[in-house]
Coordinates of C-alpha atoms in Angstrom, one line a residue:
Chain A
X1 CA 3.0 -8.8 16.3
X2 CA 0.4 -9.6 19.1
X3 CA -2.6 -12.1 19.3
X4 CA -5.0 -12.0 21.9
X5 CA -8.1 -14.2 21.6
X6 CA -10.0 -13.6 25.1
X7 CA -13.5 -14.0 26.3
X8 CA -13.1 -11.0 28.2
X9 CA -14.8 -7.3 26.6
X10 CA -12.1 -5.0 25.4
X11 CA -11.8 -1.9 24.2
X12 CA -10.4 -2.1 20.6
X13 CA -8.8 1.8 20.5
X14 CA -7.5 1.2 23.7
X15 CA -5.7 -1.8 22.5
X16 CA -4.5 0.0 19.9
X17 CA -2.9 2.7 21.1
X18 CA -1.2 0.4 23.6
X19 CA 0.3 -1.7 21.0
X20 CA 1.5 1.8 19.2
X21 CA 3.1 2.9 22.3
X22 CA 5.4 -0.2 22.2
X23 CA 6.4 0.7 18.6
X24 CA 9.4 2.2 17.5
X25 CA 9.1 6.0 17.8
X26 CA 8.8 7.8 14.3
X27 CA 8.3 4.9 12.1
X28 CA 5.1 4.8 11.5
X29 CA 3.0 6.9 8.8
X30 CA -0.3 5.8 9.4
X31 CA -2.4 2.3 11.2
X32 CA -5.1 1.1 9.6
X33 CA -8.0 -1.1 12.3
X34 CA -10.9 -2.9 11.5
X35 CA -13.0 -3.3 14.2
X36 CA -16.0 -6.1 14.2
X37 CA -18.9 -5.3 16.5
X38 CA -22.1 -7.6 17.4
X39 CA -25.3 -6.5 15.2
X40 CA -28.5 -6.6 17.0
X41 CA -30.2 -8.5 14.3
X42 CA -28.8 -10.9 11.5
X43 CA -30.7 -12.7 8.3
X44 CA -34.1 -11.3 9.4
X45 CA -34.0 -11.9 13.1
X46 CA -33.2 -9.9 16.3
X47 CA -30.1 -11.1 17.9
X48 CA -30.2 -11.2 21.6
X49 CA -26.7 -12.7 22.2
X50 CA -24.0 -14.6 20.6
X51 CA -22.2 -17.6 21.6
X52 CA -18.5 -17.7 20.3
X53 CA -16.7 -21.0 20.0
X54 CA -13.2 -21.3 18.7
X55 CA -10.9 -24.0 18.6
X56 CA -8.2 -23.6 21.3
X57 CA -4.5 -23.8 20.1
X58 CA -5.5 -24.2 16.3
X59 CA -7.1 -20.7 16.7
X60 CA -4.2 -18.7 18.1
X61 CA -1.7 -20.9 15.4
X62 CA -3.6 -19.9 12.7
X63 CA -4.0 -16.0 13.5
X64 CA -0.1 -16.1 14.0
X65 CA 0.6 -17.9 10.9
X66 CA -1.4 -14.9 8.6
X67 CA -0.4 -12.0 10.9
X68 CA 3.9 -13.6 9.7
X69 CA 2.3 -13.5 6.1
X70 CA 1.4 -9.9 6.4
X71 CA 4.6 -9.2 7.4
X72 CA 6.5 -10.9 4.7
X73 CA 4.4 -9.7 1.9
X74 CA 3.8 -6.1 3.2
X75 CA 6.0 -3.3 4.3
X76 CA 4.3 -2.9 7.5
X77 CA 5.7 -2.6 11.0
X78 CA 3.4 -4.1 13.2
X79 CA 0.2 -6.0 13.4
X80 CA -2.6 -6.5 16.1
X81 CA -5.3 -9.1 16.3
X82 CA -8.0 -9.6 19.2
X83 CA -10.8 -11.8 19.1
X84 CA -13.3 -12.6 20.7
X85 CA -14.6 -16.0 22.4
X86 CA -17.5 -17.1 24.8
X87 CA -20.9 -14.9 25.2
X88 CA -21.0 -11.4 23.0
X89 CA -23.6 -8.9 23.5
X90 CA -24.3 -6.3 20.8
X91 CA -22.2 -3.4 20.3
X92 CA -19.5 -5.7 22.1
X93 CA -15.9 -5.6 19.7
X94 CA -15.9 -9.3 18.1
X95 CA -12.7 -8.7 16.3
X96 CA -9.9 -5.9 15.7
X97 CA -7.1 -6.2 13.0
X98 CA -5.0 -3.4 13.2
X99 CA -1.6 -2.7 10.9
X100 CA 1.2 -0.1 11.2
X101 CA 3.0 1.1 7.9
X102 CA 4.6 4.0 7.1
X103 CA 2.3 4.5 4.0
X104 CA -1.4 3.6 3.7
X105 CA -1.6 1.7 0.8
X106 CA 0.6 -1.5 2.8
X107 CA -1.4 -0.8 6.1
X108 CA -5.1 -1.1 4.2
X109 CA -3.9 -3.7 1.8
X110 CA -2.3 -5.9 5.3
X111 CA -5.1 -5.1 7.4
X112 CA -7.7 -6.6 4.4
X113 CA -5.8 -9.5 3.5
X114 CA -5.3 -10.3 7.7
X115 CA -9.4 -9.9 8.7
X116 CA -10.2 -11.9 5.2
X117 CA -8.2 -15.1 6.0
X118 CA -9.8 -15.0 9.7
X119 CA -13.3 -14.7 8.1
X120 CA -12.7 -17.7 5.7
X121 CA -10.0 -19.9 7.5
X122 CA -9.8 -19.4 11.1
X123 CA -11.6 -21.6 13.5
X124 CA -14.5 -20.0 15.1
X125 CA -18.5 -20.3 14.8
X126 CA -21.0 -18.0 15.9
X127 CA -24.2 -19.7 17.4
X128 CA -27.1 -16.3 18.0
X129 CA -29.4 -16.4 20.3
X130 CA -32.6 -15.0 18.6
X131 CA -36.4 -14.2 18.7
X132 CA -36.9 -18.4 17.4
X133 CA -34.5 -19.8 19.3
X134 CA -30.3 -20.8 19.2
X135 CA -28.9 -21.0 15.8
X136 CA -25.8 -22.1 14.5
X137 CA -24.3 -19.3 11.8
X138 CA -23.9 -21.0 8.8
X139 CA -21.7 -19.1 6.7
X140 CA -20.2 -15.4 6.9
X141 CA -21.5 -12.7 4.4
X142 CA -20.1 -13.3 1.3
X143 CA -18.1 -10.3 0.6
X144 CA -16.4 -9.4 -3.0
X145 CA -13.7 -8.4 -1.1
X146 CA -13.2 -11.9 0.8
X147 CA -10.5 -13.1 -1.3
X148 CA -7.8 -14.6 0.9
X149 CA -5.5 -14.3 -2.5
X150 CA -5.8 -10.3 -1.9
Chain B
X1 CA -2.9 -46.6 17.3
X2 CA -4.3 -44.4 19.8
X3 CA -6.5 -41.4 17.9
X4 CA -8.1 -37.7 19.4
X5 CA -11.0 -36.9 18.0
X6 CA -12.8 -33.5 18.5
X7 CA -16.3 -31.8 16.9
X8 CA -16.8 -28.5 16.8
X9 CA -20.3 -26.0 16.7
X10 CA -23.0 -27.7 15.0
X11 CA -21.2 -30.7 13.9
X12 CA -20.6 -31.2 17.6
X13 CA -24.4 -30.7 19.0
X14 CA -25.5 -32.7 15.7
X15 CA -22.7 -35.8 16.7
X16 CA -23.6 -35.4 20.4
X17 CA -20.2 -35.8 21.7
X18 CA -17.3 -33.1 21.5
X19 CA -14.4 -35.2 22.1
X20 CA -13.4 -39.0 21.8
X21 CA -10.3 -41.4 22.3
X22 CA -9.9 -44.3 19.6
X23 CA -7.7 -47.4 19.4
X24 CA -7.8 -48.7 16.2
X25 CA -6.3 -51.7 15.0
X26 CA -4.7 -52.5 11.7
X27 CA -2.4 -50.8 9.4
X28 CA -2.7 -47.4 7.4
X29 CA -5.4 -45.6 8.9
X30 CA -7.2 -42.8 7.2
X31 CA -9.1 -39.2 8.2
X32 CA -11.7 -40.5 6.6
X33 CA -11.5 -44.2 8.3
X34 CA -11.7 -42.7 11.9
X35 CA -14.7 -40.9 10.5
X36 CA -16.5 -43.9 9.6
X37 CA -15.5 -45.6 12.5
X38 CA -17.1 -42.3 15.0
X39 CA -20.1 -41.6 12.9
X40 CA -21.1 -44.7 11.0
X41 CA -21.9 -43.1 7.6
X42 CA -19.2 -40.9 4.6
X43 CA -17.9 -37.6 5.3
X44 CA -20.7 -35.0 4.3
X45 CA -19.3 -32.5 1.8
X46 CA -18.6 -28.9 3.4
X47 CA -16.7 -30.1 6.5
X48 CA -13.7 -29.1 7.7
X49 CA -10.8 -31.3 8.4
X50 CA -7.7 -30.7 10.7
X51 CA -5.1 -33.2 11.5
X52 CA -2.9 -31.5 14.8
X53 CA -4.7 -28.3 14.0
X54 CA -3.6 -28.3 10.4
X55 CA -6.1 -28.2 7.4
X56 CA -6.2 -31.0 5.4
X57 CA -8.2 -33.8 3.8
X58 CA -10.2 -37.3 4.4
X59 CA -7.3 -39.1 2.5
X60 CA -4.9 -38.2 5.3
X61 CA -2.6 -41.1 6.8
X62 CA -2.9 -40.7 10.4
X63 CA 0.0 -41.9 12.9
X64 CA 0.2 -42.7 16.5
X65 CA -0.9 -39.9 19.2
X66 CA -2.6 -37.5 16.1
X67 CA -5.8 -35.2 16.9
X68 CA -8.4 -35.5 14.4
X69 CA -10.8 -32.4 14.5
X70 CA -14.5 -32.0 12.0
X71 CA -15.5 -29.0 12.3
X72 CA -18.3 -27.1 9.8
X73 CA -17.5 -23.9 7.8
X74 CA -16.0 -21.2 9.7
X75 CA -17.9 -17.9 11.0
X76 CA -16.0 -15.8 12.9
X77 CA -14.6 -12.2 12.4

């Protein structure tokens, strides 16, 4: 398990194929990664920039806390979270989840249930810089699929 | 009984302050006390709660040394 939350860009496949290469050789069948990226526009506005915030020490606790769920409730033999903090430009990585299983169905299910409790519990807010001026984001996009209970 | 209190995002710009030390006096003190005491007015609905970075509620007894945080709904991801 690894959790990074830095304000610094990163490359998300780069991170994960240095996380694989510290996995135990021949164990894993397949990874599943999400990767988050900045849009250049968002509820009818263009996005210049985004401002991160994040709640130091609760932020990290909490990311640990659901990446030692997935673990206990899926078969899965390694996770990766990075997030980011501070100024995002678009096309800049946001967030990646990543899982290791050695079957799909526990690496997709993992990864899901992982980037769904930092969508809904984890402490960050997203304030754009847009066309009209800075704006708090008020809620994520509601998703069907955002069910922490997944 | 010495209290942190943090905002966060909106709730912080809206507040004007992102971090305050309390010493309050009397007995059982409340999350939602130490709100009134900051902010003059009830919790709004919608806000988030943490007591030493755990969720939780306004009912919440608070002890000696805790850090209170308010915070608005989530958005990151």
């Amino acid at each position: 398990m690894k959790v990074v939350v830095t304000d610094v860009v990163f490359d998300p496949y780069a991170e994960v194929q240095k996380y694989q290469a510290g996995l135990k050789s021949g164990q894993s069948g397949g990874v599943v990664s999400f990767v988050g990226t900045m849009r250049n526009f968002n509820d009818g506005h263009e996005v210049s920039t985004m401002w991160l915030d994040h709640y130091p020490g609760m932020t990290e606790k909490h990311i640990e806390k659901v990446c030692e769920e997935a673990l206990e409730r899926w078969n899965i033999i390694g996770v990766l979270v990075v997030h980011r903090v501070g100024e995002i430009k678009p096309d800049e990585s946001i967030v990646l989840v990543a899982t290791w299983s050695a079957h799909r169905a526990e690496a997709f299910d993992s990864s899901r249930f992982v980037i769904n409790y930092l969508k809904k519990r984890a402490p960050f807010w997203k304030r754009e810089s847009t066309n009209k001026g800075q704006r708090w984001v008020e809620h994520n996009t509601e998703d069907s699929a955002a069910d922490i209970s997944n | 009984m010495k209290i942190k209190v943090k905002f966060f995002a909106s709730l912080r710009d809206r507040i004007g302050r992102s971090e305050e030390s309390l010493d309050l006096d009397g007995g059982a003190v409340t999350v939602a006390d130490v709100w009134s005491e900051v902010v003059e007015e009830s919790i709004p609905d919608g806000i988030l709660i943490a007591v030493n970075m755990e969720y939780t509620d306004g009912s919440h007894s608070l002890s000696e040394g805790d850090e209170v945080a308010f915070f608005p709904p989530v958005t990151g991801g």
